[in-house]
Amino acid sequence: MQTVSRAASQAHPLDLPATEIADGIRAGDFSAEAVVAESLRRAKIVDQSLNAFTLIREEAALASAREADRQVASGAETPALIGVPFAAKDLTPTRGDLTTLGSWTREDWVPSETALCIARLEAAGAILIGKTTTPEFAHSSFTASPRWGITRNPWNVLRTCGGSSGGSAVAVATGVVPFAEGTDMGGSVRIPAAFSGVVGFKPSLGRIPMTILPSVFDNISHFGALARTIEDAVAFMAAASGPDDADITSLPLPFSPEKARRGHLAGRRFALSLDFGYYSVEAPVRSAILAAVDEIRAAGAIVETVDLGWSRAVNDGWYDLWCVFMSAFFGETLEAYRERMDPLVVELIERGRTMGATQYKRVELLRTAMWKDLSAVLARYDALLCPTCAVTAPSAEANDNDYVADLPDGRFQGLDMTCPFNLLPQCPALSVPVGLAEDGLPVGLQIVGRRYADEDVLSIGGAIEGTLRATGRPEGWRW
C-alpha cells in the first residue's frame, strides 16, 4: 500500500496535529465548529462501515465547539487544546451519555459524573465527539460485544481492529480524531494501536489517575492514549496526567511535554527481544520489526539482542490475575445476565471464582522474577524494543481462545506481547507503527522503558517515528 504524503493527508484542519488544531482555532484561521463538524461527519461514515462508535454526541459536541469559538472571539485566554475533537471508550463514564461497558448488564446507564481523565481533557479545551466500542467489560484483544457487535479493521474489514480499545483505535486510524482515550489492563491500548496502525501509549502506573474501577488498589490498569502521532500522544498526556487524591496510587509527578518531545537516536542503546524466549512470532511481523531496527541502527543507535528467558508462565500468571479481576468486579452480573453475556466473560468469571488466595498471591513471585530480569536489561540499555503483537490482525470472527496454545516446536501461539508489561506496570510501554507487513496490515514496535520514564519513552518513540517512513492512512479514508 502506498504511503500518504503529509500534504495529501491534510485536506482539512482536522488532519493537523492536535496542538496545531488548537493554535489555528485560537488564531482565527478556522473555527472550532468547522473542525468538530468534520469530525462528526467522518465519525458517522466510519461507524456505518466499521462499527466504531456506541454514541455520537452531535448536538453536545457542536454546542461545545460554538462555545469555544465564542471564547476565542471574546479575546479571553483559551486552554491548550481548545476545539480539538476526541473520543472516549464506552468503558469510561461520561456525564449524560449512555455508558454500557459493551454489556447488557448496565442496561441504559447514564452516569451523572465524568471520569477524571476525560474531565481533564475537556478542561484543556478538547471536545468529546463520541463514545467508542469495547468488548464486554474490556475483556478481550478483539473488539466484539454482545451489545454492539463486531468492530472491524480499517485496513481490512475482514480482520479485527484489536481490543479492547478497538473503537478508539479505529477513530484515530481513520482520521476522525487526532487522539482518543483507551484503557489498558493487558494491552488494550497497544494491541489495537498495532493492528490499526496508530500510536498506543500505556503510561506508568499512576501517571494518569485510574478512577473508574471499584478498587483504587488494582495495579494492572491504566488509562492511555490512542493517537495519530507521538506528538498527539504527548498532547493527551500533558492534559490528562498528574496526581489526584481520587486515586491513592496516582503519582505526585509532573509531566514534561518538552522532555517528551526532545528525541534522538544517535548514541542511544536499545535491547531487542523478538520473542521473549518463548513466543511464536509470525514471519511478516519479524521481518517488519527487523527492517525497522535496521533503520534505527542507521540513525546512530546501538541495538543488541538480549535473552529475557521468560516462558508461557508469564501469560498464565497474567491470565490468573485477569480471571480474578473479572470475577471480583463483574461476577455479580452472572445470576441475572448470564444468557446475554459473552461466553468468554462467563468463562473468565467462573475460573476466577475457583482461584485460591495463595495461588493468587504467588503470582507476585513470578512478577518479582520478571522484574529482576527486565531491570537487569534496563540497567544497561535505554529501553527494550520488541513486537507489540506476535501476529498481524487476525480474523474479526476469531477470539482470544484461538491464540492460547503450545505449538509442536514448544513455542507459545500467543496474539499480543503486551500483557507482560501490565505485570510490570511501573514501566511505560509504547506501540509505534513501523509500516505494513507483507499481508498489507500494520505492525507495531513496542518500546518499554525504565520505571516512570514516560517522557523518555515518548521521546524515543518520536525519534523512531521520525526515522521510519509513515504508514499513512488506510485506503478509503483519505477524506
Short mmCIF file of C-alpha atoms in Angstrom, two decimals:
data_model
loop_
_atom_site.label_atom_id
_atom_site.label_comp_id
_atom_site.label_asym_id
_atom_site.label_seq_id
_atom_site.Cartn_x
_atom_site.Cartn_y
_atom_site.Cartn_z
CA MET A 1 0.00 0.00 0.00
CA GLN A 2 1.33 3.42 -0.88
CA THR A 3 2.04 5.87 1.90
CA VAL A 4 0.10 9.11 2.21
CA SER A 5 2.07 12.34 1.94
CA ARG A 6 1.69 14.97 4.64
CA ALA A 7 0.13 17.39 2.17
CA ALA A 8 -2.34 14.85 0.84
CA SER A 9 -3.42 13.83 4.33
CA GLN A 10 -4.13 17.41 5.39
CA ALA A 11 -7.06 18.39 3.22
CA HIS A 12 -8.82 19.71 6.32
CA PRO A 13 -7.62 21.37 9.56
CA LEU A 14 -8.82 18.25 11.38
CA ASP A 15 -5.82 16.44 9.88
CA LEU A 16 -3.36 18.72 11.67
CA PRO A 17 -1.72 17.65 14.95
CA ALA A 18 -3.89 18.37 17.98
CA THR A 19 -1.87 21.35 19.19
CA GLU A 20 -1.90 22.86 15.69
CA ILE A 21 -5.67 22.48 15.50
CA ALA A 22 -5.94 24.42 18.75
CA ASP A 23 -3.44 27.04 17.56
CA GLY A 24 -5.39 27.55 14.33
CA ILE A 25 -8.68 27.96 16.20
CA ARG A 26 -7.04 30.35 18.64
CA ALA A 27 -5.60 32.41 15.78
CA GLY A 28 -8.92 32.51 13.94
CA ASP A 29 -7.58 30.60 10.92
CA PHE A 30 -10.59 28.28 11.16
CA SER A 31 -13.39 27.67 13.62
CA ALA A 32 -13.84 25.01 16.24
CA GLU A 33 -17.31 24.41 14.82
CA ALA A 34 -15.88 23.59 11.39
CA VAL A 35 -13.35 21.17 12.88
CA VAL A 36 -15.89 19.41 15.08
CA ALA A 37 -18.49 19.26 12.30
CA GLU A 38 -15.95 17.49 10.08
CA SER A 39 -15.05 15.11 12.89
CA LEU A 40 -18.73 14.25 13.35
CA ARG A 41 -19.19 13.75 9.61
CA ARG A 42 -16.30 11.32 9.50
CA ALA A 43 -17.49 9.54 12.64
CA LYS A 44 -20.84 8.74 11.04
CA ILE A 45 -19.19 7.31 7.92
CA VAL A 46 -16.71 5.27 9.92
CA ASP A 47 -19.39 3.97 12.26
CA GLN A 48 -21.52 2.83 9.34
CA SER A 49 -18.59 0.99 7.76
CA LEU A 50 -16.61 -0.30 10.75
CA ASN A 51 -18.92 -0.04 13.79
CA ALA A 52 -16.55 2.08 15.89
CA PHE A 53 -18.99 4.13 17.98
CA THR A 54 -21.69 3.37 20.52
CA LEU A 55 -22.73 7.02 20.63
CA ILE A 56 -22.04 10.12 18.54
CA ARG A 57 -22.55 13.31 20.56
CA GLU A 58 -23.53 15.59 17.69
CA GLU A 59 -25.59 18.22 19.49
CA ALA A 60 -23.39 18.37 22.59
CA ALA A 61 -20.15 18.47 20.60
CA LEU A 62 -21.34 21.23 18.27
CA ALA A 63 -22.59 23.26 21.23
CA SER A 64 -19.17 22.95 22.87
CA ALA A 65 -17.49 23.96 19.60
CA ARG A 66 -19.63 27.08 19.30
CA GLU A 67 -18.80 27.97 22.89
CA ALA A 68 -15.10 27.56 22.09
CA ASP A 69 -15.47 29.94 19.13
CA ARG A 70 -17.23 32.48 21.36
CA GLN A 71 -14.40 32.21 23.84
CA VAL A 72 -11.84 32.93 21.11
CA ALA A 73 -13.89 35.85 19.78
CA SER A 74 -14.10 37.40 23.24
CA GLY A 75 -10.31 37.60 23.47
CA ALA A 76 -10.29 35.53 26.64
CA GLU A 77 -7.40 33.26 27.46
CA THR A 78 -8.01 29.85 25.92
CA PRO A 79 -6.93 26.38 27.08
CA ALA A 80 -4.21 24.39 25.35
CA LEU A 81 -6.46 22.05 23.34
CA ILE A 82 -9.36 24.37 22.59
CA GLY A 83 -11.68 22.93 19.98
CA VAL A 84 -9.75 19.66 19.48
CA PRO A 85 -12.17 16.75 18.97
CA PHE A 86 -11.52 13.44 20.73
CA ALA A 87 -13.30 10.18 21.52
CA ALA A 88 -13.65 8.14 24.71
CA LYS A 89 -14.13 4.44 25.32
CA ASP A 90 -17.56 3.10 26.28
CA LEU A 91 -15.92 1.63 29.40
CA THR A 92 -15.30 5.14 30.74
CA PRO A 93 -18.19 7.11 32.32
CA THR A 94 -19.08 10.49 30.83
CA ARG A 95 -21.84 12.58 32.31
CA GLY A 96 -25.12 12.46 30.44
CA ASP A 97 -24.01 9.79 27.95
CA LEU A 98 -25.16 6.19 27.67
CA THR A 99 -22.28 4.11 29.05
CA THR A 100 -22.63 0.35 28.66
CA LEU A 101 -19.16 -1.22 29.08
CA GLY A 102 -20.09 -3.19 25.96
CA SER A 103 -22.60 -5.14 28.04
CA TRP A 104 -26.34 -5.58 28.50
CA THR A 105 -25.69 -5.74 32.25
CA ARG A 106 -25.53 -1.96 32.50
CA GLU A 107 -28.97 -1.60 30.88
CA ASP A 108 -29.32 2.09 29.91
CA TRP A 109 -26.94 3.60 32.48
CA VAL A 110 -26.30 7.32 32.06
CA PRO A 111 -23.60 8.46 34.52
CA SER A 112 -24.00 11.67 36.49
CA GLU A 113 -20.24 12.25 36.64
CA THR A 114 -17.42 12.21 34.09
CA ALA A 115 -14.26 10.21 34.76
CA LEU A 116 -11.32 12.36 35.83
CA CYS A 117 -9.21 11.51 32.76
CA ILE A 118 -11.95 12.73 30.41
CA ALA A 119 -12.75 15.73 32.59
CA ARG A 120 -9.12 16.83 32.37
CA LEU A 121 -9.11 16.59 28.58
CA GLU A 122 -12.29 18.66 28.47
CA ALA A 123 -10.82 21.18 30.91
CA ALA A 124 -7.91 21.53 28.47
CA GLY A 125 -10.46 22.53 25.81
CA ALA A 126 -10.84 19.23 23.95
CA ILE A 127 -14.34 18.31 22.78
CA LEU A 128 -15.77 14.81 23.21
CA ILE A 129 -17.49 13.80 19.96
CA GLY A 130 -18.43 10.21 20.78
CA LYS A 131 -18.07 7.02 22.78
CA THR A 132 -16.24 4.10 21.17
CA THR A 133 -16.82 0.37 21.13
CA THR A 134 -15.25 -2.12 23.52
CA PRO A 135 -15.76 -5.83 24.16
CA GLU A 136 -17.81 -6.62 27.24
CA PHE A 137 -16.03 -5.25 30.33
CA ALA A 138 -12.97 -4.63 28.08
CA HIS A 139 -12.07 -8.30 28.48
CA SER A 140 -10.66 -9.12 25.04
CA SER A 141 -7.99 -8.49 22.41
CA PHE A 142 -10.87 -8.45 19.90
CA THR A 143 -13.49 -5.69 19.89
CA ALA A 144 -16.77 -7.57 19.64
CA SER A 145 -19.53 -7.42 22.22
CA PRO A 146 -22.96 -8.97 22.70
CA ARG A 147 -24.45 -5.49 22.76
CA TRP A 148 -22.70 -3.73 19.88
CA GLY A 149 -21.34 -6.47 17.64
CA ILE A 150 -18.00 -6.57 15.82
CA THR A 151 -15.76 -3.57 15.21
CA ARG A 152 -13.63 -4.02 12.09
CA ASN A 153 -10.16 -3.06 10.97
CA PRO A 154 -9.93 -0.06 8.61
CA TRP A 155 -7.10 -1.73 6.67
CA ASN A 156 -9.15 -4.87 6.01
CA VAL A 157 -12.75 -5.20 7.17
CA LEU A 158 -12.43 -8.98 7.47
CA ARG A 159 -9.84 -8.51 10.24
CA THR A 160 -10.17 -7.34 13.83
CA CYS A 161 -9.09 -3.87 14.83
CA GLY A 162 -7.84 -5.33 18.11
CA GLY A 163 -9.12 -4.75 21.60
CA SER A 164 -10.20 -3.77 23.96
CA SER A 165 -9.94 -0.09 22.98
CA GLY A 166 -10.76 -1.03 19.39
CA GLY A 167 -13.28 1.66 18.58
CA SER A 168 -10.89 4.34 19.79
CA ALA A 169 -8.10 2.94 17.61
CA VAL A 170 -10.38 2.95 14.55
CA ALA A 171 -11.48 6.52 15.23
CA VAL A 172 -7.85 7.61 15.24
CA ALA A 173 -6.71 5.46 12.31
CA THR A 174 -9.45 6.82 10.05
CA GLY A 175 -8.81 10.46 10.90
CA VAL A 176 -11.97 11.09 12.92
CA VAL A 177 -9.94 12.45 15.85
CA PRO A 178 -6.24 13.11 16.49
CA PHE A 179 -6.36 11.17 19.76
CA ALA A 180 -8.76 9.05 21.77
CA GLU A 181 -8.90 7.68 25.29
CA GLY A 182 -8.44 4.00 25.98
CA THR A 183 -7.76 1.73 28.92
CA ASP A 184 -5.03 -0.89 29.16
CA MET A 185 -5.12 -3.85 31.57
CA GLY A 186 -3.25 -6.36 29.39
CA GLY A 187 -2.53 -4.43 26.22
CA SER A 188 -5.92 -2.92 25.45
CA VAL A 189 -4.39 0.32 24.15
CA ARG A 190 -1.29 -1.15 22.49
CA ILE A 191 -2.94 -4.13 20.76
CA PRO A 192 -5.49 -2.12 18.74
CA ALA A 193 -2.85 0.51 18.10
CA ALA A 194 -0.60 -2.11 16.48
CA PHE A 195 -3.40 -3.76 14.49
CA SER A 196 -4.86 -0.44 13.32
CA GLY A 197 -1.61 1.37 12.53
CA VAL A 198 -1.61 4.11 15.18
CA VAL A 199 0.34 5.10 18.28
CA GLY A 200 -0.73 3.50 21.56
CA PHE A 201 0.71 4.51 24.93
CA LYS A 202 0.36 2.75 28.29
CA PRO A 203 1.78 5.23 30.80
CA SER A 204 3.46 4.17 34.01
CA LEU A 205 1.06 3.11 36.73
CA GLY A 206 -0.25 6.21 38.46
CA ARG A 207 0.72 8.83 35.87
CA ILE A 208 -2.97 9.20 34.98
CA PRO A 209 -5.25 8.54 37.97
CA MET A 210 -7.36 5.41 37.45
CA THR A 211 -10.73 6.32 38.91
CA ILE A 212 -13.27 4.11 37.10
CA LEU A 213 -12.72 0.75 38.82
CA PRO A 214 -14.40 -0.40 42.02
CA SER A 215 -10.93 -0.59 43.62
CA VAL A 216 -8.22 2.07 43.56
CA PHE A 217 -5.67 -0.56 44.60
CA ASP A 218 -5.75 -2.53 41.34
CA ASN A 219 -2.26 -2.42 39.84
CA ILE A 220 -2.55 -3.65 36.26
CA SER A 221 -4.93 -0.96 34.94
CA HIS A 222 -4.04 2.21 33.09
CA PHE A 223 -5.69 4.96 31.10
CA GLY A 224 -3.80 5.54 27.86
CA ALA A 225 -3.75 7.36 24.56
CA LEU A 226 -4.51 6.15 21.05
CA ALA A 227 -3.03 8.82 18.78
CA ARG A 228 -2.10 9.54 15.18
CA THR A 229 1.41 10.61 16.16
CA ILE A 230 3.69 10.76 19.17
CA GLU A 231 3.07 14.49 19.27
CA ASP A 232 -0.66 13.87 19.70
CA ALA A 233 0.04 11.31 22.45
CA VAL A 234 2.18 13.93 24.22
CA ALA A 235 -0.70 16.43 24.00
CA PHE A 236 -3.01 13.83 25.54
CA MET A 237 -0.58 13.14 28.38
CA ALA A 238 0.02 16.82 29.05
CA ALA A 239 -3.70 17.28 29.66
CA ALA A 240 -4.59 14.01 31.41
CA SER A 241 -1.64 13.20 33.68
CA GLY A 242 -0.90 14.34 37.21
CA PRO A 243 -1.87 13.24 40.72
CA ASP A 244 -5.30 13.33 42.31
CA ASP A 245 -6.46 12.03 45.68
CA ALA A 246 -9.26 10.16 43.93
CA ASP A 247 -6.59 7.56 43.14
CA ILE A 248 -4.32 6.82 46.10
CA THR A 249 -1.74 5.26 43.75
CA SER A 250 -1.50 8.31 41.49
CA LEU A 251 2.00 9.74 41.40
CA PRO A 252 2.97 13.25 42.53
CA LEU A 253 5.00 13.53 39.36
CA PRO A 254 4.58 16.35 36.82
CA PHE A 255 4.58 15.53 33.11
CA SER A 256 7.04 17.46 30.92
CA PRO A 257 5.87 17.83 27.29
CA GLU A 258 9.18 19.47 26.41
CA LYS A 259 11.17 16.46 27.60
CA ALA A 260 8.78 14.08 25.83
CA ARG A 261 9.36 15.88 22.51
CA ARG A 262 13.16 16.05 22.74
CA GLY A 263 14.00 12.81 20.98
CA HIS A 264 17.11 11.48 19.24
CA LEU A 265 18.51 8.08 18.32
CA ALA A 266 22.21 8.74 17.81
CA GLY A 267 24.16 7.21 20.67
CA ARG A 268 21.14 5.53 22.24
CA ARG A 269 21.42 1.90 23.36
CA PHE A 270 18.45 -0.42 22.93
CA ALA A 271 17.87 -4.04 23.86
CA LEU A 272 15.94 -6.13 21.34
CA SER A 273 13.88 -9.23 22.06
CA LEU A 274 11.86 -10.60 19.16
CA ASP A 275 10.10 -13.31 21.15
CA PHE A 276 10.86 -13.03 24.91
CA GLY A 277 12.35 -16.50 24.54
CA TYR A 278 9.09 -18.36 24.01
CA TYR A 279 6.64 -16.68 21.59
CA SER A 280 5.95 -17.89 18.07
CA VAL A 281 6.21 -14.65 16.10
CA GLU A 282 4.84 -14.61 12.55
CA ALA A 283 7.49 -14.18 9.86
CA PRO A 284 5.90 -10.98 8.42
CA VAL A 285 5.92 -9.37 11.87
CA ARG A 286 9.50 -10.44 12.49
CA SER A 287 10.56 -9.04 9.10
CA ALA A 288 8.85 -5.68 9.70
CA ILE A 289 10.44 -5.32 13.14
CA LEU A 290 13.92 -6.20 11.86
CA ALA A 291 13.55 -3.73 8.98
CA ALA A 292 12.67 -1.01 11.49
CA VAL A 293 15.63 -1.99 13.66
CA ASP A 294 17.93 -1.62 10.62
CA GLU A 295 16.72 1.97 10.19
CA ILE A 296 17.12 2.69 13.90
CA ARG A 297 20.71 1.46 13.71
CA ALA A 298 21.30 3.55 10.57
CA ALA A 299 20.18 6.61 12.58
CA GLY A 300 23.05 6.02 15.01
CA ALA A 301 21.55 3.83 17.72
CA ILE A 302 23.06 0.64 19.10
CA VAL A 303 20.56 -2.24 19.12
CA GLU A 304 21.63 -5.54 20.70
CA THR A 305 19.64 -8.74 21.07
CA VAL A 306 19.02 -9.88 24.64
CA ASP A 307 17.60 -13.05 26.13
CA LEU A 308 14.92 -12.39 28.72
CA GLY A 309 14.48 -16.08 29.34
CA TRP A 310 10.77 -15.80 30.11
CA SER A 311 8.20 -18.53 29.43
CA ARG A 312 4.49 -19.02 28.94
CA ALA A 313 4.20 -18.80 32.74
CA VAL A 314 4.15 -15.02 32.20
CA ASN A 315 0.93 -15.16 30.18
CA ASP A 316 -0.60 -17.73 32.50
CA GLY A 317 0.16 -15.53 35.51
CA TRP A 318 -1.44 -12.52 33.90
CA TYR A 319 -4.46 -14.65 32.98
CA ASP A 320 -4.85 -15.74 36.61
CA LEU A 321 -4.96 -12.09 37.68
CA TRP A 322 -7.39 -11.25 34.89
CA CYS A 323 -9.82 -14.00 35.89
CA VAL A 324 -9.82 -12.77 39.49
CA PHE A 325 -10.25 -9.17 38.26
CA MET A 326 -13.32 -10.20 36.26
CA SER A 327 -14.86 -12.30 39.00
CA ALA A 328 -14.27 -9.66 41.69
CA PHE A 329 -15.52 -6.66 39.76
CA PHE A 330 -18.19 -8.12 37.46
CA GLY A 331 -19.08 -11.52 38.92
CA GLU A 332 -22.34 -10.30 40.41
CA THR A 333 -23.77 -9.96 36.90
CA LEU A 334 -23.86 -13.69 36.17
CA GLU A 335 -27.02 -14.56 38.05
CA ALA A 336 -29.27 -12.16 36.15
CA TYR A 337 -27.49 -11.77 32.80
CA ARG A 338 -25.58 -14.96 32.04
CA GLU A 339 -27.51 -15.71 28.84
CA ARG A 340 -26.89 -12.22 27.45
CA MET A 341 -23.17 -12.12 28.26
CA ASP A 342 -20.17 -13.05 26.16
CA PRO A 343 -19.41 -16.72 26.91
CA LEU A 344 -15.71 -15.87 27.28
CA VAL A 345 -16.57 -13.36 30.01
CA VAL A 346 -18.60 -16.02 31.80
CA GLU A 347 -15.63 -18.38 31.48
CA LEU A 348 -13.26 -15.78 32.98
CA ILE A 349 -15.56 -15.06 35.92
CA GLU A 350 -16.18 -18.70 36.72
CA ARG A 351 -12.48 -19.53 36.62
CA GLY A 352 -11.67 -16.55 38.80
CA ARG A 353 -14.09 -17.81 41.43
CA THR A 354 -12.16 -21.07 41.74
CA MET A 355 -8.78 -19.50 42.43
CA GLY A 356 -7.43 -19.64 45.97
CA ALA A 357 -5.84 -16.69 47.74
CA THR A 358 -2.47 -18.43 48.00
CA GLN A 359 -2.39 -19.18 44.26
CA TYR A 360 -3.32 -15.57 43.54
CA LYS A 361 -0.63 -14.21 45.84
CA ARG A 362 2.04 -16.43 44.30
CA VAL A 363 1.71 -14.56 41.02
CA GLU A 364 3.75 -11.88 42.78
CA LEU A 365 6.68 -14.28 42.87
CA LEU A 366 6.52 -14.55 39.08
CA ARG A 367 6.30 -10.77 38.77
CA THR A 368 9.31 -10.38 41.06
CA ALA A 369 11.40 -12.73 38.92
CA MET A 370 10.28 -10.89 35.77
CA TRP A 371 11.31 -7.57 37.25
CA LYS A 372 14.74 -8.86 38.17
CA ASP A 373 15.20 -9.96 34.55
CA LEU A 374 13.93 -6.74 32.99
CA SER A 375 15.62 -4.38 35.44
CA ALA A 376 18.97 -6.01 34.64
CA VAL A 377 18.35 -5.24 30.95
CA LEU A 378 17.18 -1.67 31.57
CA ALA A 379 20.26 -1.00 33.70
CA ARG A 380 22.35 -1.47 30.56
CA TYR A 381 20.02 -0.07 27.88
CA ASP A 382 17.79 2.97 27.41
CA ALA A 383 14.76 0.83 26.53
CA LEU A 384 13.64 -2.62 25.42
CA LEU A 385 12.36 -3.00 21.84
CA CYS A 386 10.03 -5.86 20.89
CA PRO A 387 6.97 -6.53 18.74
CA THR A 388 3.68 -5.25 20.12
CA CYS A 389 1.89 -8.32 18.80
CA ALA A 390 3.18 -11.65 17.51
CA VAL A 391 0.74 -11.60 14.59
CA THR A 392 -0.90 -9.10 12.28
CA ALA A 393 -4.61 -8.52 12.78
CA PRO A 394 -6.48 -11.86 12.84
CA SER A 395 -9.95 -12.55 11.51
CA ALA A 396 -12.67 -10.42 13.06
CA GLU A 397 -14.55 -13.65 13.74
CA ALA A 398 -11.75 -15.15 15.89
CA ASN A 399 -11.42 -14.78 19.66
CA ASP A 400 -8.81 -14.92 22.39
CA ASN A 401 -9.10 -18.68 22.85
CA ASP A 402 -7.80 -19.15 19.31
CA TYR A 403 -4.45 -17.70 20.46
CA VAL A 404 -3.60 -19.68 23.56
CA ALA A 405 -1.74 -22.83 22.57
CA ASP A 406 1.61 -24.60 22.78
CA LEU A 407 2.87 -25.44 19.29
CA PRO A 408 4.68 -28.67 18.39
CA ASP A 409 8.01 -26.83 18.43
CA GLY A 410 7.42 -25.74 22.03
CA ARG A 411 6.66 -22.14 21.14
CA PHE A 412 3.65 -20.28 22.52
CA GLN A 413 0.97 -19.32 20.00
CA GLY A 414 0.00 -16.02 21.55
CA LEU A 415 -1.54 -12.93 19.97
CA ASP A 416 -0.22 -9.99 21.98
CA MET A 417 3.18 -9.37 23.54
CA THR A 418 1.81 -6.67 25.82
CA CYS A 419 0.45 -8.34 28.96
CA PRO A 420 3.94 -8.92 30.48
CA PHE A 421 4.22 -5.16 30.94
CA ASN A 422 0.97 -4.94 32.85
CA LEU A 423 2.58 -7.34 35.32
CA LEU A 424 5.40 -4.73 35.48
CA PRO A 425 3.06 -1.71 35.41
CA GLN A 426 5.54 0.92 36.58
CA CYS A 427 7.29 0.59 33.21
CA PRO A 428 5.76 2.71 30.43
CA ALA A 429 5.11 0.86 27.18
CA LEU A 430 4.53 2.46 23.79
CA SER A 431 3.45 0.95 20.46
CA VAL A 432 4.67 2.79 17.37
CA PRO A 433 3.62 1.78 13.84
CA VAL A 434 6.61 0.68 11.76
CA GLY A 435 4.89 0.06 8.42
CA LEU A 436 2.95 -2.71 6.76
CA ALA A 437 3.66 -6.42 6.71
CA GLU A 438 3.53 -8.49 3.54
CA ASP A 439 -0.22 -9.01 4.03
CA GLY A 440 -0.81 -5.24 3.90
CA LEU A 441 -1.61 -4.96 7.61
CA PRO A 442 0.16 -2.70 10.13
CA VAL A 443 2.86 -3.84 12.54
CA GLY A 444 3.67 -2.15 15.84
CA LEU A 445 7.04 -1.86 17.57
CA GLN A 446 6.77 -1.85 21.36
CA ILE A 447 9.13 0.35 23.36
CA VAL A 448 9.36 -0.44 27.08
CA GLY A 449 11.15 1.98 29.35
CA ARG A 450 12.51 2.33 32.84
CA ARG A 451 10.19 2.90 35.77
CA TYR A 452 8.19 6.13 35.39
CA ALA A 453 10.31 7.24 32.41
CA ASP A 454 7.24 8.16 30.37
CA GLU A 455 8.74 11.23 28.76
CA ASP A 456 11.86 9.32 27.77
CA VAL A 457 9.85 6.54 26.12
CA LEU A 458 7.74 9.06 24.22
CA SER A 459 10.85 10.92 23.07
CA ILE A 460 12.37 7.66 21.82
CA GLY A 461 9.10 6.87 20.06
CA GLY A 462 9.09 10.28 18.42
CA ALA A 463 12.63 9.82 17.18
CA ILE A 464 11.78 6.40 15.75
CA GLU A 465 8.60 7.76 14.21
CA GLY A 466 10.63 10.49 12.52
CA THR A 467 13.16 7.98 11.22
CA LEU A 468 10.73 5.50 9.72
CA ARG A 469 8.51 6.09 6.71
CA ALA A 470 4.94 6.98 7.69
CA THR A 471 2.42 4.17 7.40
CA GLY A 472 -0.20 6.60 6.15
CA ARG A 473 -3.96 6.23 6.37
CA PRO A 474 -5.88 3.15 5.24
CA GLU A 475 -7.22 3.23 1.70
CA GLY A 476 -10.73 4.66 1.60
CA TRP A 477 -10.13 7.05 4.49
CA ARG A 478 -8.47 9.86 2.56
CA TRP A 479 -11.24 12.34 3.07
#
